[in-house]
Amino acid sequence: MTYRNVISAVVRALAAETISSAGGCDFEPKVQCVKQKGEIVGKEASFLQDCWVFGRLHKALTPAHWRALVAKYSTHQERKHGAILELLNSVKTPAPKRFRECAVLTWAIPQVAGAEGKRSAAVLPAAWYDITNWGNDGKPESTRYRWRSGIRKTLDDQVNDALTAAQELLDAEGLIESCAA
């Protein structure tokens, strides 16, 4: 199995740890069960590969790259929140601490249309996404938007660097589809 692109590989790999009811990439019992029936194929083979990619990325990427990918793409709430907390210290900005925390959190958990309790996507209460609630220091709106933009650019750059590193790794393993023009 190959992935369409690096983002789909990362998303599937990070989701693999939340697929089983026991949590984690517990593919070994499933693989052993399937092996007794013959060759590993279908969704078990895909799951096994996703778990392998998870482990490979976690081991090969730098902690900063891994943290950025988990904060942006993980569906495992505990790991995502841990990565978000670690990212707070990597963002350099003149903004106050509370503003930085809100900006990083809303970047990692973006507002989703129609998510007022009707979707399974993790969202924050609507007030979190209102930039005027991020501090009461009396700064002009243009300053707050400039700070938020700078923080998001820094975080997006970290994710792009991490995706580039993951792309190189997965290309070397032959796991990304190559489009012949």
mmCIF file of C-alpha atoms in Angstrom, residues 17-179:
data_model
loop_
_atom_site.group_PDB
_atom_site.id
_atom_site.type_symbol
_atom_site.label_atom_id
_atom_site.label_comp_id
_atom_site.label_asym_id
_atom_site.label_seq_id
_atom_site.Cartn_x
_atom_site.Cartn_y
_atom_site.Cartn_z
ATOM 1 C CA GLU A 17 -3.175 4.807 17.723
ATOM 2 C CA THR A 18 -6.817 5.699 18.380
ATOM 3 C CA ILE A 19 -8.370 3.074 16.111
ATOM 4 C CA SER A 20 -8.332 0.199 18.566
ATOM 5 C CA SER A 21 -10.520 0.268 21.634
ATOM 6 C CA ALA A 22 -7.514 -0.515 23.844
ATOM 7 C CA GLY A 23 -5.612 2.517 22.553
ATOM 8 C CA GLY A 24 -2.146 2.569 21.088
ATOM 9 C CA CYS A 25 -0.892 0.738 18.037
ATOM 10 C CA ASP A 26 -1.682 -2.744 19.338
ATOM 11 C CA PHE A 27 -1.377 -4.369 15.948
ATOM 12 C CA GLU A 28 0.426 -7.512 17.202
ATOM 13 C CA PRO A 29 -2.661 -9.373 18.505
ATOM 14 C CA LYS A 30 -4.569 -8.519 15.321
ATOM 15 C CA VAL A 31 -1.669 -9.612 13.130
ATOM 16 C CA GLN A 32 -1.280 -12.889 15.009
ATOM 17 C CA CYS A 33 -4.994 -13.601 14.614
ATOM 18 C CA VAL A 34 -4.943 -12.832 10.893
ATOM 19 C CA LYS A 35 -1.712 -14.824 10.356
ATOM 20 C CA GLN A 36 -3.465 -17.953 11.574
ATOM 21 C CA LYS A 37 -5.901 -17.558 8.685
ATOM 22 C CA GLY A 38 -3.213 -16.931 6.060
ATOM 23 C CA GLU A 39 -1.698 -13.843 4.480
ATOM 24 C CA ILE A 40 -2.233 -10.414 6.031
ATOM 25 C CA VAL A 41 -4.386 -8.438 3.598
ATOM 26 C CA GLY A 42 -7.029 -5.755 3.498
ATOM 27 C CA LYS A 43 -7.693 -3.461 6.400
ATOM 28 C CA GLU A 44 -5.407 -5.428 8.738
ATOM 29 C CA ALA A 45 -2.495 -4.905 6.335
ATOM 30 C CA SER A 46 -3.324 -1.195 6.051
ATOM 31 C CA PHE A 47 -3.584 -0.879 9.828
ATOM 32 C CA LEU A 48 -0.270 -2.689 10.258
ATOM 33 C CA GLN A 49 1.396 -0.319 7.809
ATOM 34 C CA ASP A 50 -0.133 2.739 9.492
ATOM 35 C CA CYS A 51 1.231 1.564 12.843
ATOM 36 C CA TRP A 52 4.633 0.924 11.283
ATOM 37 C CA VAL A 53 4.664 4.427 9.754
ATOM 38 C CA PHE A 54 3.660 5.879 13.141
ATOM 39 C CA GLY A 55 6.620 4.196 14.814
ATOM 40 C CA ARG A 56 9.004 5.064 11.989
ATOM 41 C CA LEU A 57 8.045 8.758 11.997
ATOM 42 C CA HIS A 58 8.135 8.979 15.782
ATOM 43 C CA LYS A 59 11.611 7.502 15.891
ATOM 44 C CA ALA A 60 13.117 9.240 12.852
ATOM 45 C CA LEU A 61 11.731 12.776 13.164
ATOM 46 C CA THR A 62 13.202 15.285 15.553
ATOM 47 C CA PRO A 63 11.166 15.905 18.718
ATOM 48 C CA ALA A 64 10.254 19.380 17.397
ATOM 49 C CA HIS A 65 8.981 17.948 14.100
ATOM 50 C CA TRP A 66 7.051 15.183 15.842
ATOM 51 C CA ARG A 67 5.509 17.647 18.299
ATOM 52 C CA ALA A 68 4.326 19.924 15.473
ATOM 53 C CA LEU A 69 2.694 17.047 13.577
ATOM 54 C CA VAL A 70 0.978 15.670 16.678
ATOM 55 C CA ALA A 71 -0.336 19.111 17.672
ATOM 56 C CA LYS A 72 -1.738 19.733 14.187
ATOM 57 C CA TYR A 73 -2.961 16.305 13.019
ATOM 58 C CA SER A 74 -3.367 13.890 15.935
ATOM 59 C CA THR A 75 -6.780 12.615 16.985
ATOM 60 C CA HIS A 76 -5.425 11.333 20.308
ATOM 61 C CA GLN A 77 -6.584 14.129 22.608
ATOM 62 C CA GLU A 78 -4.079 13.495 25.399
ATOM 63 C CA ARG A 79 -1.056 13.473 23.065
ATOM 64 C CA LYS A 80 -2.404 16.455 21.121
ATOM 65 C CA HIS A 81 -2.781 18.530 24.272
ATOM 66 C CA GLY A 82 0.695 17.537 25.449
ATOM 67 C CA ALA A 83 2.185 18.594 22.122
ATOM 68 C CA ILE A 84 0.281 21.886 22.241
ATOM 69 C CA LEU A 85 1.686 22.625 25.695
ATOM 70 C CA GLU A 86 5.202 21.901 24.461
ATOM 71 C CA LEU A 87 4.681 24.108 21.399
ATOM 72 C CA LEU A 88 3.841 27.089 23.604
ATOM 73 C CA ASN A 89 7.512 27.493 24.485
ATOM 74 C CA SER A 90 8.708 27.273 20.892
ATOM 75 C CA VAL A 91 6.763 30.322 19.725
ATOM 76 C CA LYS A 92 8.608 33.614 20.056
ATOM 77 C CA THR A 93 6.309 36.634 20.080
ATOM 78 C CA PRO A 94 5.923 39.964 21.850
ATOM 79 C CA ALA A 95 2.340 38.951 22.699
ATOM 80 C CA PRO A 96 1.424 38.268 26.330
ATOM 81 C CA LYS A 97 1.418 34.692 27.570
ATOM 82 C CA ARG A 98 -2.387 34.310 27.600
ATOM 83 C CA PHE A 99 -2.624 35.595 24.026
ATOM 84 C CA ARG A 100 0.093 33.175 22.883
ATOM 85 C CA GLU A 101 -1.653 30.262 24.600
ATOM 86 C CA CYS A 102 -4.984 31.077 22.951
ATOM 87 C CA ALA A 103 -3.378 31.572 19.536
ATOM 88 C CA VAL A 104 -1.543 28.226 19.687
ATOM 89 C CA LEU A 105 -4.610 26.372 20.966
ATOM 90 C CA THR A 106 -6.933 27.770 18.296
ATOM 91 C CA TRP A 107 -4.325 27.006 15.616
ATOM 92 C CA ALA A 108 -4.105 23.374 16.738
ATOM 93 C CA ILE A 109 -7.869 22.999 17.214
ATOM 94 C CA PRO A 110 -9.361 25.166 14.457
ATOM 95 C CA GLN A 111 -12.981 26.181 14.422
ATOM 96 C CA VAL A 112 -15.002 23.863 12.190
ATOM 97 C CA ALA A 113 -18.127 24.970 10.388
ATOM 98 C CA GLY A 114 -21.212 23.319 11.827
ATOM 99 C CA ALA A 115 -19.372 22.009 14.858
ATOM 100 C CA GLU A 116 -21.823 23.278 17.471
ATOM 101 C CA GLY A 117 -22.098 19.821 19.014
ATOM 102 C CA LYS A 118 -23.300 18.287 15.745
ATOM 103 C CA ARG A 119 -19.976 16.899 14.579
ATOM 104 C CA SER A 120 -17.494 14.549 16.129
ATOM 105 C CA ALA A 121 -14.623 16.995 15.541
ATOM 106 C CA ALA A 122 -12.940 18.378 18.640
ATOM 107 C CA VAL A 123 -13.737 22.045 18.971
ATOM 108 C CA LEU A 124 -13.403 24.658 21.640
ATOM 109 C CA PRO A 125 -16.263 26.806 22.886
ATOM 110 C CA ALA A 126 -16.989 29.644 20.436
ATOM 111 C CA ALA A 127 -15.602 32.289 22.819
ATOM 112 C CA TRP A 128 -12.117 30.786 22.465
ATOM 113 C CA TYR A 129 -12.016 31.736 18.793
ATOM 114 C CA ASP A 130 -12.857 35.391 19.481
ATOM 115 C CA ILE A 131 -9.512 37.231 19.444
ATOM 116 C CA THR A 132 -10.885 39.998 21.662
ATOM 117 C CA ASN A 133 -11.133 37.477 24.534
ATOM 118 C CA TRP A 134 -7.424 36.644 24.414
ATOM 119 C CA GLY A 135 -6.319 39.485 26.637
ATOM 120 C CA ASN A 136 -7.384 42.788 28.065
ATOM 121 C CA ASP A 137 -4.182 44.766 27.600
ATOM 122 C CA GLY A 138 -5.828 47.450 25.456
ATOM 123 C CA LYS A 139 -3.763 46.716 22.346
ATOM 124 C CA PRO A 140 -5.270 47.796 19.013
ATOM 125 C CA GLU A 141 -7.051 45.187 16.940
ATOM 126 C CA SER A 142 -4.402 45.434 14.209
ATOM 127 C CA THR A 143 -1.691 44.502 16.730
ATOM 128 C CA ARG A 144 -3.627 41.471 17.959
ATOM 129 C CA TYR A 145 -4.211 40.262 14.390
ATOM 130 C CA ARG A 146 -0.513 40.807 13.568
ATOM 131 C CA TRP A 147 0.516 38.790 16.633
ATOM 132 C CA ARG A 148 -1.908 35.977 15.762
ATOM 133 C CA SER A 149 -0.711 35.945 12.167
ATOM 134 C CA GLY A 150 2.924 35.753 13.266
ATOM 135 C CA ILE A 151 2.223 32.914 15.688
ATOM 136 C CA ARG A 152 0.303 30.934 13.080
ATOM 137 C CA LYS A 153 3.031 31.486 10.484
ATOM 138 C CA THR A 154 5.658 30.193 12.925
ATOM 139 C CA LEU A 155 3.572 27.104 13.693
ATOM 140 C CA ASP A 156 2.732 26.479 10.025
ATOM 141 C CA ASP A 157 6.443 26.738 9.175
ATOM 142 C CA GLN A 158 7.205 24.126 11.842
ATOM 143 C CA VAL A 159 4.556 21.796 10.402
ATOM 144 C CA ASN A 160 5.836 22.341 6.848
ATOM 145 C CA ASP A 161 9.396 21.527 7.958
ATOM 146 C CA ALA A 162 8.112 18.392 9.675
ATOM 147 C CA LEU A 163 6.123 17.348 6.599
ATOM 148 C CA THR A 164 9.203 17.859 4.420
ATOM 149 C CA ALA A 165 11.233 15.608 6.710
ATOM 150 C CA ALA A 166 8.430 13.022 6.749
ATOM 151 C CA GLN A 167 8.147 13.218 2.944
ATOM 152 C CA GLU A 168 11.859 12.456 2.562
ATOM 153 C CA LEU A 169 11.596 9.521 4.943
ATOM 154 C CA LEU A 170 8.490 8.040 3.332
ATOM 155 C CA ASP A 171 9.852 8.597 -0.192
ATOM 156 C CA ALA A 172 12.981 6.677 0.777
ATOM 157 C CA GLU A 173 10.745 3.826 1.961
ATOM 158 C CA GLY A 174 8.695 3.973 -1.267
ATOM 159 C CA LEU A 175 5.433 4.673 0.554
ATOM 160 C CA ILE A 176 4.297 7.794 -1.343
ATOM 161 C CA GLU A 177 2.650 7.477 -4.761
ATOM 162 C CA SER A 178 4.677 9.052 -7.510
ATOM 163 C CA CYS A 179 2.717 10.623 -10.349
#
